[in-house]
């Protein structure tokens, strides 16, 4: 991040309250990201972290837990810096559904403010399963923790993880409830894929390079393939996962965020005010999949052994794989299939988007001797790993004949020296929330529109078979593409 951005960091002490500090997200992403921000000087100079959770820990046990989280990751910070970071942290045991918990939290925040000698900024991070959101919103509202302690200095903001809701109705209900407690400028709905560097680059690639706009449409693009293949299984998240499933976990949010970047119209300016409505508009144009089309447009699967994972119910029918075919009902994309495919426990980890351009017709191509058959040009955005962009094209194989071969033009962040500059998406999420920048967070309309596309699938696809696949494979044998 640029040093210039440091000027945006509030010179007001800031308290980060993490609900669900003992969970997988806090361990793997939040604490390492906060430490990174601290190490780079991107946290407010005076900050405090309060972990709030159900378990009982002494202060020392909690600090040891943070040390464990930090040591799980490779980092290059010296012990002094790590200990300074940990010294700014404290733990509070409490139940999300008990008034006493929020009262104790209020008291703890007041004590910290007294230590700072002023009313500080408060950032509440909900790193808990979605089933807890409603309870915590109510708890925060009732105890008036949503209100800043001073009208002029400290702000209060809330960060909510995805999936936001369970379907269209619950998402709308949850959003209404949240809207009664916080103003929209205080709400940061997270989809950390929006904060992935390589995803943001899609907009720049499309709109800053004038050569793509004339061909970025149904006349030149045959299909778009969005892949979200994960090698890992569930880690410690069996129970959470079983209650949510893959379509809600990554389809409704991360993959639709990927789709929106490829398909959206150019925003007038790159600010939240202009970018979020464009993302929302294209999601709103997704054609609902009809019941009669479910079998042809959607496949769901489960890896063998899923039902024996810790936390997963016996006989569970939760999907760990899906592929689907979507269409966008607007003049740019009408008739172009957008394929989405995702799975846990697949052999080949990749999150990428492949844009397939139209083939020249066979008669025109027949004069070239394409090795392996003439195929279309494919533009690939690699979101991770090995972030980059490449395009396949045909070249003449040197020699006396007209043999042509497929090659790739490749831009790799790593090879360009950009690799080490890529911030972790959670660093970006936390930093942007601290400076009050909402572009990389989902708006109400984005959340609503993505659920409107996903909910009919969830309601109908249980009637279709659940295909089994082996861990480490390419997914079920039945495939859409
Ligand atoms: C999370 C999902 O939002 O994103 C996980 O809940 C998934 O199931 C993860 O593994 C992928 O994120 P990343 O940043 O590790 O690619």
Coordinates of C-alpha atoms and ligand atoms in Angstrom, one line a residue:
X1 CA 0.0 0.0 0.0
X2 CA 1.2 3.5 -0.8
X3 CA 2.7 5.6 2.0
X4 CA 0.3 8.4 0.9
X5 CA -2.6 6.3 2.2
X6 CA -1.2 6.6 5.7
X7 CA -2.5 10.1 5.8
X8 CA -6.0 8.7 5.7
X9 CA -5.6 6.6 8.9
X10 CA -7.6 8.3 11.6
X11 CA -5.5 9.9 14.3
X12 CA -8.1 8.7 16.8
X13 CA -7.6 5.6 18.9
X14 CA -9.5 2.7 17.4
X15 CA -10.9 -0.5 19.1
X16 CA -11.4 -3.6 17.1
X17 CA -14.0 -5.9 18.6
X18 CA -13.9 -9.4 17.1
X19 CA -17.0 -11.5 17.8
X20 CA -15.9 -15.1 17.4
X21 CA -12.2 -14.7 18.1
X22 CA -11.7 -18.4 18.6
X23 CA -13.0 -19.3 15.1
X24 CA -11.2 -20.4 11.9
X25 CA -11.6 -16.9 10.3
X26 CA -9.9 -15.1 13.2
X27 CA -7.1 -17.6 13.3
X28 CA -6.3 -17.8 9.6
X29 CA -7.2 -14.4 8.3
X30 CA -8.0 -11.6 10.7
X31 CA -5.3 -11.8 13.3
X32 CA -2.5 -12.2 10.6
X33 CA -4.0 -9.4 8.6
X34 CA -4.2 -7.1 11.6
X35 CA -0.6 -7.9 12.5
X36 CA 0.5 -7.2 9.0
X37 CA -1.3 -3.8 9.1
X38 CA 0.4 -3.1 12.4
X39 CA 3.8 -4.1 11.1
X40 CA 3.4 -1.9 8.0
X41 CA 2.2 1.1 10.1
X42 CA -1.3 0.9 8.6
X43 CA -3.2 0.7 11.9
X44 CA -4.1 3.8 13.9
X45 CA -1.2 4.5 16.2
X46 CA -3.4 3.9 19.3
X47 CA -5.4 0.7 18.8
X48 CA -6.9 -2.0 20.9
X49 CA -8.2 -5.4 20.0
X50 CA -10.9 -7.0 22.1
X51 CA -11.7 -10.7 21.4
X52 CA -15.2 -11.6 22.4
X53 CA -16.3 -15.2 22.5
X54 CA -18.1 -17.9 24.6
X55 CA -15.1 -19.8 25.8
X56 CA -13.3 -19.0 29.1
X57 CA -9.7 -17.9 28.8
X58 CA -7.5 -16.1 31.2
X59 CA -5.7 -13.1 29.7
X60 CA -2.5 -15.0 29.4
X61 CA -4.2 -18.0 27.8
X62 CA -5.8 -15.6 25.3
X63 CA -2.4 -14.0 24.5
X64 CA -1.0 -17.5 24.0
X65 CA -3.9 -18.2 21.6
X66 CA -3.0 -15.1 19.6
X67 CA 0.7 -16.1 19.6
X68 CA -0.4 -19.5 18.2
X69 CA -2.5 -17.8 15.4
X70 CA 0.5 -15.6 14.5
X71 CA 3.0 -18.5 14.5
X72 CA 0.7 -20.6 12.3
X73 CA 1.6 -18.2 9.5
X74 CA 5.0 -17.4 8.0
X75 CA 5.8 -13.8 8.9
X76 CA 9.0 -11.8 9.2
X77 CA 8.1 -9.6 12.2
X78 CA 10.5 -9.6 15.1
X79 CA 9.3 -10.8 18.5
X80 CA 9.2 -7.3 19.9
X81 CA 6.7 -6.1 17.3
X82 CA 4.6 -9.2 17.8
X83 CA 4.5 -8.8 21.5
X84 CA 3.7 -5.1 21.2
X85 CA 0.7 -6.1 19.0
X86 CA -0.4 -8.7 21.5
X87 CA -0.1 -6.3 24.4
X88 CA -2.8 -4.2 22.8
X89 CA -5.2 -7.1 23.0
X90 CA -7.6 -8.3 25.6
X91 CA -10.3 -11.0 25.9
X92 CA -13.9 -10.9 27.1
X93 CA -15.9 -14.0 27.7
X94 CA -19.6 -13.6 26.9
X95 CA -22.6 -15.2 25.3
X96 CA -24.0 -13.6 22.2
X97 CA -27.5 -14.0 23.4
X98 CA -27.1 -12.6 26.9
X99 CA -27.5 -9.0 27.8
X100 CA -24.8 -9.3 30.4
X101 CA -22.3 -10.0 27.7
X102 CA -23.0 -6.7 25.9
X103 CA -23.0 -4.8 29.2
X104 CA -19.5 -6.2 30.0
X105 CA -18.4 -5.3 26.5
X106 CA -19.7 -1.7 27.0
X107 CA -17.9 -1.5 30.3
X108 CA -14.7 -2.9 28.7
X109 CA -14.9 -0.3 25.9
X110 CA -15.4 2.5 28.4
X111 CA -12.4 1.4 30.4
X112 CA -10.2 1.4 27.2
X113 CA -11.5 4.8 26.3
X114 CA -10.6 6.1 29.7
X115 CA -7.1 4.7 29.2
X116 CA -6.9 6.5 25.8
X117 CA -8.2 9.6 27.5
X118 CA -10.9 10.1 24.8
X119 CA -13.8 8.5 23.0
X120 CA -12.3 6.1 20.4
X121 CA -13.5 4.7 17.1
X122 CA -15.2 1.2 17.4
X123 CA -15.2 -1.4 14.8
X124 CA -17.3 -4.5 15.4
X125 CA -16.3 -7.6 13.3
X126 CA -18.8 -10.5 13.1
X127 CA -16.5 -13.5 12.5
X128 CA -19.2 -15.9 13.5
X129 CA -21.6 -18.3 11.7
X130 CA -24.4 -16.4 9.9
X131 CA -26.9 -18.0 12.2
X132 CA -25.6 -15.7 15.0
X133 CA -25.9 -12.4 13.1
X134 CA -29.4 -11.6 14.1
X135 CA -28.7 -12.3 17.8
X136 CA -25.6 -10.1 17.7
X137 CA -27.3 -7.2 15.8
X138 CA -30.1 -7.3 18.5
X139 CA -27.5 -7.4 21.3
X140 CA -25.6 -4.4 19.9
X141 CA -28.7 -2.4 19.2
X142 CA -30.2 -3.0 22.6
X143 CA -27.1 -2.1 24.5
X144 CA -26.7 0.9 22.2
X145 CA -23.2 -0.1 21.3
X146 CA -24.0 1.1 17.8
X147 CA -24.0 4.7 18.9
X148 CA -20.6 6.5 19.0
X149 CA -19.7 7.7 22.4
X150 CA -19.2 11.2 21.1
X151 CA -20.9 12.9 18.1
X152 CA -17.7 14.6 16.9
X153 CA -14.9 12.1 17.4
X154 CA -15.3 8.4 17.6
X155 CA -17.2 6.6 14.9
X156 CA -18.8 3.1 15.1
X157 CA -18.7 0.7 12.2
X158 CA -19.8 -2.9 11.7
X159 CA -18.2 -5.5 9.5
X160 CA -20.4 -8.5 8.6
X161 CA -19.1 -11.6 6.9
X162 CA -20.8 -13.5 4.0
X163 CA -23.0 -15.3 3.5
X164 CA -25.3 -12.4 4.4
X165 CA -28.6 -14.3 5.0
X166 CA -29.6 -17.7 3.8
X167 CA -31.8 -16.8 0.9
X168 CA -33.5 -13.8 -0.5
X169 CA -36.1 -13.4 2.3
X170 CA -33.7 -13.8 5.2
X171 CA -31.1 -11.5 3.6
X172 CA -33.7 -8.8 3.1
X173 CA -35.0 -9.2 6.7
X174 CA -31.4 -9.2 8.1
X175 CA -30.6 -6.1 6.1
X176 CA -33.7 -4.3 7.3
X177 CA -32.8 -5.1 10.9
X178 CA -29.2 -4.0 10.4
X179 CA -30.4 -0.8 8.7
X180 CA -32.5 0.1 11.8
X181 CA -29.4 -0.2 14.0
X182 CA -26.7 1.3 11.8
X183 CA -26.7 3.9 9.0
X184 CA -25.5 2.6 5.6
X185 CA -22.1 4.4 6.0
X186 CA -21.5 2.4 9.1
X187 CA -22.2 -1.0 7.5
X188 CA -19.4 -3.0 5.7
X189 CA -20.7 -6.2 4.2
X190 CA -17.7 -8.3 3.4
X191 CA -17.0 -10.4 0.3
X192 CA -13.2 -10.6 0.6
X193 CA -13.0 -11.6 -3.1
X194 CA -13.9 -8.0 -4.0
X195 CA -10.7 -7.0 -2.2
X196 CA -8.5 -9.5 -4.1
X197 CA -5.9 -7.5 -6.1
X198 CA -6.3 -9.7 -9.3
X199 CA -10.0 -9.2 -9.3
X200 CA -9.8 -5.4 -9.1
X201 CA -7.4 -5.6 -12.0
X202 CA -10.1 -7.0 -14.3
X203 CA -11.8 -3.6 -14.4
X204 CA -8.5 -1.8 -15.2
X205 CA -7.7 -4.4 -17.8
X206 CA -11.0 -4.1 -19.5
X207 CA -11.5 -0.3 -19.3
X208 CA -8.1 1.2 -19.4
X209 CA -7.1 -0.8 -22.5
X210 CA -9.3 0.5 -25.2
X211 CA -8.8 -2.5 -27.5
X212 CA -11.1 -4.8 -25.5
X213 CA -14.3 -2.7 -25.3
X214 CA -15.3 -3.2 -29.0
X215 CA -15.1 -7.0 -28.6
X216 CA -16.4 -7.4 -25.1
X217 CA -19.8 -8.6 -25.9
X218 CA -22.0 -11.3 -27.3
X219 CA -20.8 -10.8 -30.9
X220 CA -17.3 -11.8 -30.0
X221 CA -17.4 -13.7 -26.8
X222 CA -18.8 -17.3 -26.9
X223 CA -18.8 -18.2 -23.2
X224 CA -17.3 -17.2 -19.9
X225 CA -16.0 -19.9 -17.4
X226 CA -15.7 -19.0 -13.8
X227 CA -13.7 -21.6 -11.8
X228 CA -13.3 -21.8 -8.0
X229 CA -11.5 -25.1 -7.4
X230 CA -10.2 -25.7 -3.9
X231 CA -7.9 -28.5 -3.0
X232 CA -8.6 -28.3 0.7
X233 CA -11.5 -29.9 2.4
X234 CA -13.3 -28.5 5.5
X235 CA -10.5 -28.0 8.0
X236 CA -12.3 -27.4 11.3
X237 CA -15.4 -26.1 9.7
X238 CA -17.5 -29.2 9.3
X239 CA -20.5 -28.0 11.3
X240 CA -20.6 -24.6 9.7
X241 CA -20.1 -26.0 6.3
X242 CA -22.8 -28.6 6.6
X243 CA -25.3 -25.9 7.5
X244 CA -24.3 -23.7 4.6
X245 CA -23.1 -25.7 1.6
X246 CA -20.9 -24.6 -1.2
X247 CA -23.3 -22.6 -3.3
X248 CA -24.0 -20.3 -0.3
X249 CA -20.4 -20.3 0.8
X250 CA -18.7 -19.2 -2.4
X251 CA -21.3 -19.2 -5.2
X252 CA -23.7 -16.5 -4.0
X253 CA -20.8 -14.1 -3.2
X254 CA -17.2 -14.7 -4.3
X255 CA -18.1 -16.3 -7.7
X256 CA -20.7 -13.7 -8.5
X257 CA -18.2 -11.0 -7.5
X258 CA -15.9 -12.5 -10.2
X259 CA -18.8 -12.6 -12.7
X260 CA -19.8 -9.0 -12.0
X261 CA -16.2 -7.8 -12.8
X262 CA -16.2 -9.5 -16.2
X263 CA -19.7 -8.5 -17.1
X264 CA -20.4 -5.0 -15.6
X265 CA -20.6 -1.8 -17.5
X266 CA -17.9 0.8 -17.0
X267 CA -18.5 2.9 -13.9
X268 CA -18.3 6.7 -14.4
X269 CA -15.7 7.0 -11.6
X270 CA -14.0 4.3 -9.4
X271 CA -15.8 5.3 -6.3
X272 CA -18.3 3.4 -4.2
X273 CA -21.1 5.6 -5.4
X274 CA -20.6 4.6 -9.0
X275 CA -18.9 1.1 -8.8
X276 CA -21.4 -0.7 -6.5
X277 CA -24.5 0.2 -8.5
X278 CA -22.8 -1.2 -11.7
X279 CA -22.0 -4.4 -10.0
X280 CA -25.5 -4.6 -8.6
X281 CA -27.1 -3.9 -12.0
X282 CA -25.4 -6.8 -13.8
X283 CA -26.2 -9.2 -10.9
X284 CA -29.8 -8.0 -11.2
X285 CA -29.8 -8.9 -14.9
X286 CA -28.9 -12.5 -14.2
X287 CA -31.8 -14.7 -15.6
X288 CA -33.4 -16.9 -13.0
X289 CA -33.0 -20.5 -13.8
X290 CA -36.5 -22.1 -14.3
X291 CA -37.5 -25.3 -12.5
X292 CA -37.8 -27.1 -15.8
X293 CA -34.2 -26.1 -16.7
X294 CA -32.5 -27.0 -13.4
X295 CA -31.4 -30.4 -14.5
X296 CA -29.8 -29.0 -17.7
X297 CA -28.3 -26.0 -16.0
X298 CA -27.1 -27.1 -12.6
X299 CA -25.1 -30.1 -11.2
X300 CA -24.4 -30.7 -7.5
X301 CA -22.0 -33.1 -6.0
X302 CA -20.4 -34.2 -2.7
X303 CA -17.0 -35.7 -2.2
X304 CA -16.8 -39.3 -0.9
X305 CA -16.1 -39.3 2.9
X306 CA -17.8 -35.9 3.5
X307 CA -20.4 -37.5 5.7
X308 CA -17.7 -38.8 8.0
X309 CA -16.1 -35.4 8.6
X310 CA -16.2 -34.0 12.1
X311 CA -19.3 -31.8 12.5
X312 CA -21.1 -33.1 9.4
X313 CA -24.5 -34.8 10.0
X314 CA -24.9 -38.5 9.1
X315 CA -26.5 -38.8 5.7
X316 CA -25.9 -35.1 5.0
X317 CA -26.9 -34.0 1.5
X318 CA -24.9 -30.8 1.6
X319 CA -23.1 -30.1 -1.6
X320 CA -19.3 -29.7 -1.8
X321 CA -19.4 -29.2 -5.6
X322 CA -21.6 -27.4 -8.1
X323 CA -21.5 -26.3 -11.6
X324 CA -24.1 -24.2 -13.3
X325 CA -24.8 -22.3 -16.4
X326 CA -26.1 -18.7 -16.1
X327 CA -27.3 -16.1 -18.6
X328 CA -27.3 -12.3 -18.4
X329 CA -30.4 -10.6 -19.8
X330 CA -28.9 -7.5 -21.3
X331 CA -27.9 -6.3 -24.7
X332 CA -24.2 -6.9 -24.1
X333 CA -24.5 -10.5 -23.0
X334 CA -27.8 -12.0 -24.2
X335 CA -27.3 -15.6 -25.2
X336 CA -23.7 -15.9 -23.8
X337 CA -23.4 -18.7 -21.2
X338 CA -21.6 -17.9 -18.0
X339 CA -20.4 -21.2 -16.6
X340 CA -19.6 -21.4 -12.9
X341 CA -17.8 -24.4 -11.3
X342 CA -16.6 -24.9 -7.8
X343 CA -15.6 -27.7 -5.5
X344 CA -13.9 -28.5 -2.3
X345 CA -11.3 -31.3 -2.3
X346 CA -10.6 -31.0 -6.0
X347 CA -7.2 -32.0 -7.5
X348 CA -6.2 -28.7 -9.0
X349 CA -6.5 -25.5 -6.9
X350 CA -7.4 -22.5 -9.1
X351 CA -9.7 -19.5 -9.0
X352 CA -9.8 -18.1 -12.5
X353 CA -12.0 -16.7 -15.2
X354 CA -11.7 -17.9 -18.8
X355 CA -13.2 -15.8 -21.5
X356 CA -13.7 -17.8 -24.7
X357 CA -13.7 -15.7 -27.9
X358 CA -15.6 -16.7 -31.0
X359 CA -14.0 -19.0 -33.5
X360 CA -13.5 -18.0 -37.1
X361 CA -15.6 -20.2 -39.2
X362 CA -14.3 -23.6 -40.3
X363 CA -14.0 -22.7 -44.0
X364 CA -11.7 -19.7 -43.1
X365 CA -9.7 -21.9 -40.7
X366 CA -9.3 -24.8 -43.0
X367 CA -6.3 -23.3 -44.7
X368 CA -4.4 -23.5 -41.4
X369 CA -3.2 -26.8 -40.0
X370 CA -4.0 -26.3 -36.4
X371 CA -2.4 -28.8 -34.1
X372 CA -5.0 -30.6 -32.0
X373 CA -7.8 -28.8 -33.9
X374 CA -8.4 -25.1 -34.2
X375 CA -9.8 -23.7 -31.0
X376 CA -11.0 -20.3 -29.9
X377 CA -8.8 -17.7 -28.2
X378 CA -9.1 -17.8 -24.5
X379 CA -8.3 -14.9 -22.2
X380 CA -7.6 -16.1 -18.6
X381 CA -7.7 -14.0 -15.5
X382 CA -6.0 -15.9 -12.7
X383 CA -7.2 -14.6 -9.4
X384 CA -5.1 -17.1 -7.5
X385 CA -2.7 -18.9 -7.2
X386 CA -0.1 -17.5 -9.6
X387 CA -2.1 -14.3 -10.1
X388 CA -2.0 -13.0 -13.7
X389 CA -3.6 -12.7 -17.1
X390 CA -2.9 -14.8 -20.2
X391 CA -4.3 -15.2 -23.6
X392 CA -4.0 -18.1 -25.9
X393 CA -3.5 -17.5 -29.6
X394 CA -2.2 -19.2 -32.7
X395 CA 1.3 -18.9 -34.1
X396 CA 2.9 -20.3 -37.2
X397 CA 5.3 -23.2 -36.3
X398 CA 8.6 -22.3 -38.0
X399 CA 9.1 -24.4 -41.1
X400 CA 8.1 -24.9 -44.7
X401 CA 4.5 -25.9 -43.9
X402 CA 1.5 -23.9 -42.7
X403 CA 1.3 -25.7 -39.3
X404 CA 0.0 -23.5 -36.5
X405 CA 0.3 -24.0 -32.8
X406 CA -1.3 -22.6 -29.7
X407 CA 0.8 -20.4 -27.5
X408 CA 0.2 -18.1 -24.6
X409 CA 1.0 -14.4 -23.9
X410 CA 1.3 -14.2 -20.2
X411 CA 1.4 -11.5 -17.5
X412 CA 2.4 -12.9 -14.1
X413 CA 2.4 -10.7 -11.0
X414 CA 5.3 -12.8 -9.7
X415 CA 7.5 -12.5 -12.7
X416 CA 6.8 -8.8 -13.1
X417 CA 8.1 -8.2 -9.6
X418 CA 4.5 -7.4 -8.3
X419 CA 4.2 -10.6 -6.4
X420 CA 5.3 -9.4 -3.0
X421 CA 3.3 -6.2 -3.4
X422 CA -0.1 -8.0 -3.4
X423 CA -1.8 -7.2 -0.1
X424 CA -3.9 -9.9 1.5
X425 CA -7.5 -9.3 0.8
X426 CA -8.3 -9.2 4.6
X427 CA -5.7 -6.5 5.1
X428 CA -7.5 -4.5 2.4
X429 CA -10.9 -5.2 3.9
X430 CA -9.8 -4.0 7.4
X431 CA -7.9 -1.0 6.1
X432 CA -10.7 0.2 3.9
X433 CA -13.1 -0.1 6.8
X434 CA -10.8 2.0 9.0
X435 CA -10.6 4.8 6.4
X436 CA -14.4 4.5 5.7
X437 CA -14.0 3.4 2.0
X438 CA -16.9 1.2 0.9
X439 CA -16.1 0.4 -2.8
X440 CA -14.9 -3.1 -2.1
X441 CA -17.9 -4.0 0.1
X442 CA -21.2 -5.3 -1.1
X443 CA -24.2 -3.0 -1.2
X444 CA -27.7 -4.0 -0.2
X445 CA -28.6 -4.3 -3.9
X446 CA -25.7 -6.5 -4.7
X447 CA -26.6 -8.9 -1.8
X448 CA -30.3 -8.8 -2.8
X449 CA -29.7 -9.4 -6.5
X450 CA -27.2 -12.2 -6.0
X451 CA -29.7 -14.0 -3.7
X452 CA -32.5 -13.5 -6.2
X453 CA -30.4 -15.5 -8.6
X454 CA -29.2 -18.2 -6.2
X455 CA -32.4 -18.8 -4.1
X456 CA -34.5 -20.4 -6.8
X457 CA -31.6 -22.9 -7.4
X458 CA -31.4 -23.8 -3.7
X459 CA -35.1 -24.3 -3.6
X460 CA -35.2 -26.6 -6.6
X461 CA -32.0 -28.5 -6.9
X462 CA -32.6 -31.0 -4.1
X463 CA -34.7 -32.8 -6.6
X464 CA -31.7 -33.4 -8.8
X465 CA -29.1 -36.2 -8.0
X466 CA -26.2 -35.5 -5.7
X467 CA -23.2 -36.9 -7.7
X468 CA -20.3 -38.4 -5.7
X469 CA -16.7 -37.7 -6.5
X470 CA -13.3 -38.7 -5.2
X471 CA -11.2 -36.2 -3.2
X472 CA -8.3 -35.0 -5.4
X473 CA -10.3 -35.6 -8.6
X474 CA -11.7 -33.1 -11.0
X475 CA -15.2 -33.4 -9.5
X476 CA -18.2 -35.7 -10.5
X477 CA -18.1 -37.4 -13.9
X478 CA -21.4 -35.6 -14.8
X479 CA -20.4 -32.2 -16.0
X480 CA -21.8 -29.2 -17.7
X481 CA -18.5 -28.2 -19.2
Ligands
LIG1 C1 -14.3 -18.2 2.3 C2 -15.1 -19.5 2.3 O1 -15.2 -17.1 2.2 O2 -13.4 -18.2 1.2 C3 -14.1 -20.7 2.3 O3 -15.9 -19.6 3.4 C4 -13.1 -20.6 1.2 O4 -14.8 -21.9 2.2 C5 -12.4 -19.2 1.2 O5 -12.1 -21.6 1.4 C6 -11.5 -19.0 0.1 O6 -10.8 -17.8 0.3 P1 -9.3 -17.6 0.0 O7 -9.0 -16.1 0.3 O8 -8.6 -18.5 0.9 O9 -9.2 -17.9 -1.4

